Amino acid sequence: MLARTLLSNDPFTWMAREMDRLFETVAPALAPAAAVGVTGTTSIVPPMNLWDDDHNVYAEIEIPGARPEDVQVDVTGESLTIRAKRTISRPEGSNIIRSERISTCFERTVSLPDGVDTAGAEATLRDGVLRITIPKAEHSRPRRIEVKGALPHPS
Amino acid sequence: MSETNTAIQKTEPQRVTVRSAGSETRSEGAWTYMPQVDVLDNMDEVVIVADVPGTSLEHVDVTYERGLLTLRAAVPGRYPENTRFLRQEFGVGGYHRRFRVEDGIDASRIWAEYDSGVLTVHLPKQESAQRRRIPIKTS
């Protein structure tokens, strides 16, 4: 992983990661969109939405302009890691009047609820929105238990 | 030597001023967001590039009226009602942003394109506002 190699010796990155981990552990609700960047890009991690229903866990981040080849998604039993880059290119000779969009390169890991089926995970990138769908393992899906009537008395 | 072997720039390109004119954060009761944009002044056009993830071509609306350029994009809701969020770090809603464009734009030739959550609006400059290359003929 190029990004990881470049980042490993950067104390700020290390600190950002440690802070992220600390927040994840101590106060998940306060966990910031921690900054991890590489040279030439700005260190902003896009915010993430994570939710679930009876069948799947879902994660979503917005990366407008990204192509599937710019995004890498890894799922383990416990965590989801998204690595992505977005490069803003401007025609040569452009006079920049306003520049709010930034090139980013980030890596973000979040923990997943227990019992996901990593083999069935899928990721789609559509209209600048990356959505990851991870099925819940059979044993961790809610199950409705059929209530049987009393067994008829043996006659 | 060819007839026109050199071209030098004789006139400075006229600057077309484009200023952000803000956004409505609420419209018709729903939250809308002000998209992040780049504004570039190229030789023959001004280009506004806006990040509008989650919308699609049929939901984008660009209007220009008397110097006011308005970008609007609706974003269809994508979470079911009563979604149980484990993490909710951003909201989803439409986009709205206005720009005040000073003279120098040929309004009839404005065009826009949308791809992968990015809206690009091209504002061609009027002929007089374009940078011209004047061919210098050799005698």
Short mmCIF file of C-alpha atoms in Angstrom, two decimals:
data_model
loop_
_atom_site.label_atom_id
_atom_site.label_comp_id
_atom_site.label_asym_id
_atom_site.label_seq_id
_atom_site.Cartn_x
_atom_site.Cartn_y
_atom_site.Cartn_z
CA MET A 1 0.00 0.00 0.00
CA LEU A 2 1.68 3.12 -1.23
CA ALA A 3 -0.23 5.45 1.04
CA ARG A 4 0.57 3.40 4.08
CA THR A 5 4.27 3.29 3.28
CA LEU A 6 4.37 7.02 2.83
CA LEU A 7 2.45 7.61 5.99
CA SER A 8 4.14 5.26 8.38
CA ASN A 9 6.89 7.64 9.47
CA ASP A 10 4.80 10.74 9.75
CA PRO A 11 4.27 11.62 13.42
CA PHE A 12 1.18 13.65 12.67
CA THR A 13 -0.40 10.77 10.89
CA TRP A 14 0.50 8.48 13.71
CA MET A 15 -1.02 10.91 16.18
CA ALA A 16 -4.16 11.36 14.10
CA ARG A 17 -4.58 7.63 13.95
CA GLU A 18 -4.01 7.24 17.65
CA MET A 19 -6.52 9.99 18.35
CA ASP A 20 -9.01 8.28 16.11
CA ARG A 21 -8.47 5.01 17.88
CA LEU A 22 -8.81 6.71 21.24
CA PHE A 23 -12.08 8.30 20.26
CA GLU A 24 -13.32 5.06 18.80
CA THR A 25 -12.61 3.37 22.10
CA VAL A 26 -13.57 6.00 24.62
CA ALA A 27 -16.30 7.99 22.95
CA PRO A 28 -17.47 6.50 19.68
CA ALA A 29 -20.08 9.20 19.27
CA LEU A 30 -17.38 11.87 19.29
CA ALA A 31 -15.05 10.12 16.89
CA PRO A 32 -13.82 12.74 14.44
CA ALA A 33 -13.32 12.30 10.77
CA ALA A 34 -9.63 11.89 11.45
CA ALA A 35 -7.14 13.36 9.10
CA VAL A 36 -4.76 11.12 7.20
CA GLY A 37 -3.12 12.67 4.20
CA VAL A 38 -0.13 12.35 1.94
CA THR A 39 2.04 14.96 0.36
CA GLY A 40 0.24 17.12 -2.16
CA THR A 41 -3.21 16.34 -0.92
CA THR A 42 -5.25 17.73 1.91
CA SER A 43 -5.89 15.62 4.95
CA ILE A 44 -9.62 15.50 5.17
CA VAL A 45 -11.47 12.28 5.58
CA PRO A 46 -15.00 12.38 4.30
CA PRO A 47 -17.64 11.67 6.89
CA MET A 48 -19.29 8.27 6.95
CA ASN A 49 -22.78 7.01 7.56
CA LEU A 50 -23.10 3.50 8.91
CA TRP A 51 -26.38 1.72 9.50
CA ASP A 52 -27.95 -1.68 9.48
CA ASP A 53 -31.19 -3.53 9.03
CA ASP A 54 -32.13 -7.13 9.66
CA HIS A 55 -30.10 -8.43 6.73
CA ASN A 56 -27.13 -6.14 6.11
CA VAL A 57 -24.76 -3.57 7.50
CA TYR A 58 -24.32 -0.54 5.22
CA ALA A 59 -21.65 2.13 5.00
CA GLU A 60 -21.63 5.19 2.81
CA ILE A 61 -19.20 7.98 2.02
CA GLU A 62 -19.32 10.68 -0.61
CA ILE A 63 -16.39 10.93 -3.03
CA PRO A 64 -17.61 13.09 -5.90
CA GLY A 65 -15.67 12.57 -9.09
CA ALA A 66 -14.05 9.31 -7.95
CA ARG A 67 -13.76 6.33 -10.30
CA PRO A 68 -14.00 2.73 -9.12
CA GLU A 69 -10.24 2.35 -9.61
CA ASP A 70 -9.65 5.19 -7.14
CA VAL A 71 -11.32 3.29 -4.33
CA GLN A 72 -10.26 0.22 -2.39
CA VAL A 73 -12.49 -1.46 0.16
CA ASP A 74 -11.40 -4.18 2.59
CA VAL A 75 -13.68 -5.98 5.00
CA THR A 76 -12.57 -8.24 7.79
CA GLY A 77 -14.85 -9.85 10.32
CA GLU A 78 -14.45 -6.89 12.64
CA SER A 79 -13.68 -3.88 10.53
CA LEU A 80 -14.17 -2.06 7.28
CA THR A 81 -11.32 -0.12 5.68
CA ILE A 82 -11.85 2.32 2.84
CA ARG A 83 -8.92 3.79 0.95
CA ALA A 84 -9.64 6.34 -1.72
CA LYS A 85 -8.11 9.17 -3.59
CA ARG A 86 -9.60 12.04 -5.44
CA THR A 87 -7.47 14.14 -7.71
CA ILE A 88 -8.69 17.51 -8.85
CA SER A 89 -7.20 18.36 -12.20
CA ARG A 90 -7.39 21.79 -13.68
CA PRO A 91 -6.53 22.76 -17.22
CA GLU A 92 -3.14 24.36 -17.55
CA GLY A 93 -3.30 28.12 -17.68
CA SER A 94 -6.52 28.29 -15.69
CA ASN A 95 -6.88 31.33 -13.56
CA ILE A 96 -8.31 30.00 -10.30
CA ILE A 97 -10.94 32.37 -8.98
CA ARG A 98 -12.26 30.10 -6.27
CA SER A 99 -10.91 26.82 -5.01
CA GLU A 100 -13.01 24.94 -2.49
CA ARG A 101 -12.71 21.42 -3.84
CA ILE A 102 -9.62 19.60 -2.74
CA SER A 103 -7.61 16.61 -3.79
CA THR A 104 -7.72 14.02 -1.06
CA CYS A 105 -6.15 10.71 -0.34
CA PHE A 106 -7.34 8.95 2.75
CA GLU A 107 -7.67 5.72 4.61
CA ARG A 108 -10.36 5.11 7.15
CA THR A 109 -11.17 2.11 9.27
CA VAL A 110 -14.31 1.62 11.31
CA SER A 111 -15.36 -1.30 13.42
CA LEU A 112 -18.33 -3.35 12.34
CA PRO A 113 -21.02 -4.96 14.44
CA ASP A 114 -20.45 -8.62 15.27
CA GLY A 115 -21.36 -11.35 12.87
CA VAL A 116 -20.95 -10.15 9.30
CA ASP A 117 -20.48 -12.30 6.24
CA THR A 118 -17.40 -10.81 4.63
CA ALA A 119 -17.63 -13.06 1.58
CA GLY A 120 -20.93 -11.51 0.57
CA ALA A 121 -19.81 -7.88 0.86
CA GLU A 122 -20.43 -5.59 -2.10
CA ALA A 123 -19.40 -2.03 -2.92
CA THR A 124 -20.92 0.26 -5.49
CA LEU A 125 -19.88 3.73 -6.57
CA ARG A 126 -22.68 5.72 -8.08
CA ASP A 127 -23.01 9.46 -8.59
CA GLY A 128 -20.06 10.06 -6.31
CA VAL A 129 -21.50 8.01 -3.47
CA LEU A 130 -19.69 4.88 -2.33
CA ARG A 131 -21.99 2.37 -0.66
CA ILE A 132 -20.81 -0.83 0.94
CA THR A 133 -23.28 -3.57 1.77
CA ILE A 134 -22.17 -6.35 4.08
CA PRO A 135 -24.61 -9.17 4.75
CA LYS A 136 -25.08 -10.27 8.31
CA ALA A 137 -24.07 -13.83 9.03
CA GLU A 138 -26.98 -16.24 9.27
CA HIS A 139 -26.52 -16.73 13.00
CA SER A 140 -26.59 -13.02 13.78
CA ARG A 141 -29.74 -12.19 11.85
CA PRO A 142 -32.84 -11.73 13.90
CA ARG A 143 -34.97 -14.81 13.80
CA ARG A 144 -38.63 -15.08 14.39
CA ILE A 145 -39.46 -18.15 16.38
CA GLU A 146 -42.58 -19.91 15.36
CA VAL A 147 -44.91 -20.48 18.23
CA LYS A 148 -46.40 -23.90 18.08
CA GLY A 149 -49.65 -24.89 19.54
CA ALA A 150 -49.68 -27.47 22.27
CA LEU A 151 -49.05 -30.91 20.97
CA PRO A 152 -52.22 -32.85 20.60
CA HIS A 153 -52.66 -35.36 23.36
CA PRO A 154 -51.85 -38.80 22.22
CA SER A 155 -55.06 -40.56 22.01
CA MET B 1 8.86 30.85 -43.53
CA SER B 2 5.18 30.44 -43.36
CA GLU B 3 2.78 33.29 -43.65
CA THR B 4 1.85 33.26 -40.00
CA ASN B 5 4.72 31.79 -38.11
CA THR B 6 4.30 33.66 -34.89
CA ALA B 7 1.37 34.47 -32.72
CA ILE B 8 1.72 36.77 -29.83
CA GLN B 9 -0.78 37.87 -27.34
CA LYS B 10 -1.77 41.43 -28.06
CA THR B 11 -4.66 41.82 -25.68
CA GLU B 12 -5.01 40.86 -22.05
CA PRO B 13 -7.92 38.52 -21.47
CA GLN B 14 -10.80 40.36 -19.97
CA ARG B 15 -11.58 39.16 -16.51
CA VAL B 16 -15.10 37.98 -15.93
CA THR B 17 -15.94 38.37 -12.28
CA VAL B 18 -17.88 35.55 -10.67
CA ARG B 19 -18.81 35.93 -7.04
CA SER B 20 -20.50 33.40 -4.83
CA ALA B 21 -23.92 34.73 -3.92
CA GLY B 22 -24.66 32.22 -1.20
CA SER B 23 -27.28 29.59 -0.83
CA GLU B 24 -30.63 28.93 0.72
CA THR B 25 -30.13 26.39 3.44
CA ARG B 26 -33.79 25.59 3.57
CA SER B 27 -36.27 25.38 0.77
CA GLU B 28 -39.75 23.96 0.96
CA GLY B 29 -39.06 22.70 4.44
CA ALA B 30 -36.19 20.42 3.48
CA TRP B 31 -32.53 21.03 4.24
CA THR B 32 -30.36 21.84 1.32
CA TYR B 33 -26.61 22.08 1.21
CA MET B 34 -24.26 24.58 -0.35
CA PRO B 35 -21.99 22.58 -2.64
CA GLN B 36 -18.25 23.18 -2.70
CA VAL B 37 -17.11 24.68 -5.95
CA ASP B 38 -14.11 25.66 -8.00
CA VAL B 39 -14.39 28.64 -10.28
CA LEU B 40 -11.85 28.77 -13.09
CA ASP B 41 -11.28 31.53 -15.58
CA ASN B 42 -9.98 29.92 -18.71
CA MET B 43 -9.08 31.66 -21.89
CA ASP B 44 -12.47 31.57 -23.55
CA GLU B 45 -14.81 30.54 -20.78
CA VAL B 46 -15.46 30.63 -17.07
CA VAL B 47 -16.03 27.20 -15.56
CA ILE B 48 -17.82 26.43 -12.32
CA VAL B 49 -17.27 22.93 -10.96
CA ALA B 50 -19.53 21.82 -8.10
CA ASP B 51 -19.46 18.68 -5.96
CA VAL B 52 -23.02 17.39 -5.84
CA PRO B 53 -22.77 13.72 -4.86
CA GLY B 54 -25.94 11.66 -4.76
CA THR B 55 -27.86 13.54 -7.42
CA SER B 56 -28.33 12.48 -11.02
CA LEU B 57 -28.64 14.17 -14.38
CA GLU B 58 -32.42 14.48 -14.32
CA HIS B 59 -32.33 16.13 -10.91
CA VAL B 60 -29.91 18.90 -11.81
CA ASP B 61 -31.19 22.34 -12.70
CA VAL B 62 -29.03 25.26 -13.83
CA THR B 63 -30.56 28.66 -14.55
CA TYR B 64 -29.09 31.99 -15.56
CA GLU B 65 -31.03 35.18 -15.36
CA ARG B 66 -29.69 38.68 -15.55
CA GLY B 67 -26.28 37.89 -14.18
CA LEU B 68 -27.46 35.46 -11.52
CA LEU B 69 -26.44 31.86 -12.07
CA THR B 70 -28.30 29.36 -9.91
CA LEU B 71 -27.35 25.74 -9.43
CA ARG B 72 -29.92 23.40 -7.96
CA ALA B 73 -29.80 19.66 -7.56
CA ALA B 74 -32.27 17.41 -5.83
CA VAL B 75 -31.06 14.31 -4.06
CA PRO B 76 -33.54 11.48 -3.73
CA GLY B 77 -33.67 10.14 -0.19
CA ARG B 78 -31.73 6.94 0.04
CA TYR B 79 -32.28 5.78 3.61
CA PRO B 80 -35.46 4.03 4.60
CA GLU B 81 -37.57 5.66 7.25
CA ASN B 82 -36.52 4.89 10.82
CA THR B 83 -33.05 3.86 9.74
CA ARG B 84 -30.96 2.74 12.68
CA PHE B 85 -27.70 4.63 12.26
CA LEU B 86 -24.62 3.28 13.97
CA ARG B 87 -22.80 6.38 12.74
CA GLN B 88 -24.35 9.41 11.14
CA GLU B 89 -21.70 11.91 10.16
CA PHE B 90 -23.30 13.62 7.19
CA GLY B 91 -26.77 14.57 6.11
CA VAL B 92 -28.31 13.97 2.73
CA GLY B 93 -30.27 16.69 0.99
CA GLY B 94 -30.43 18.76 -2.16
CA TYR B 95 -27.94 21.40 -3.23
CA HIS B 96 -28.38 25.07 -3.96
CA ARG B 97 -25.90 27.81 -4.75
CA ARG B 98 -25.96 31.11 -6.58
CA PHE B 99 -23.30 33.12 -8.33
CA ARG B 100 -23.29 36.70 -9.40
CA VAL B 101 -21.67 36.89 -12.82
CA GLU B 102 -20.48 40.26 -14.03
CA ASP B 103 -20.68 41.15 -17.72
CA GLY B 104 -18.79 39.32 -20.37
CA ILE B 105 -20.73 36.05 -20.56
CA ASP B 106 -22.59 34.88 -23.62
CA ALA B 107 -25.70 33.63 -21.83
CA SER B 108 -27.10 31.88 -24.89
CA ARG B 109 -24.14 29.51 -25.02
CA ILE B 110 -24.00 28.43 -21.36
CA TRP B 111 -23.92 24.67 -21.04
CA ALA B 112 -23.45 22.15 -18.24
CA GLU B 113 -22.41 18.56 -17.81
CA TYR B 114 -22.79 16.09 -14.97
CA ASP B 115 -20.67 13.07 -14.17
CA SER B 116 -20.16 10.96 -11.06
CA GLY B 117 -21.48 13.53 -8.61
CA VAL B 118 -19.70 16.49 -10.20
CA LEU B 119 -21.56 19.27 -12.02
CA THR B 120 -19.58 21.45 -14.42
CA VAL B 121 -21.08 24.64 -15.82
CA HIS B 122 -19.40 26.30 -18.78
CA LEU B 123 -19.92 30.02 -19.24
CA PRO B 124 -18.46 31.02 -22.60
CA LYS B 125 -17.10 34.55 -22.68
CA GLN B 126 -18.43 37.03 -25.14
CA GLU B 127 -16.23 37.48 -28.15
CA SER B 128 -15.00 40.81 -26.87
CA ALA B 129 -14.03 39.29 -23.55
CA GLN B 130 -11.97 36.49 -25.03
CA ARG B 131 -8.27 36.56 -25.17
CA ARG B 132 -7.30 36.85 -28.80
CA ARG B 133 -4.21 35.72 -30.54
CA ILE B 134 -3.22 38.08 -33.23
CA PRO B 135 -1.31 36.48 -36.04
CA ILE B 136 1.69 38.47 -37.10
CA LYS B 137 2.44 38.11 -40.70
CA THR B 138 5.90 38.22 -42.01
CA SER B 139 6.44 40.64 -44.79
#
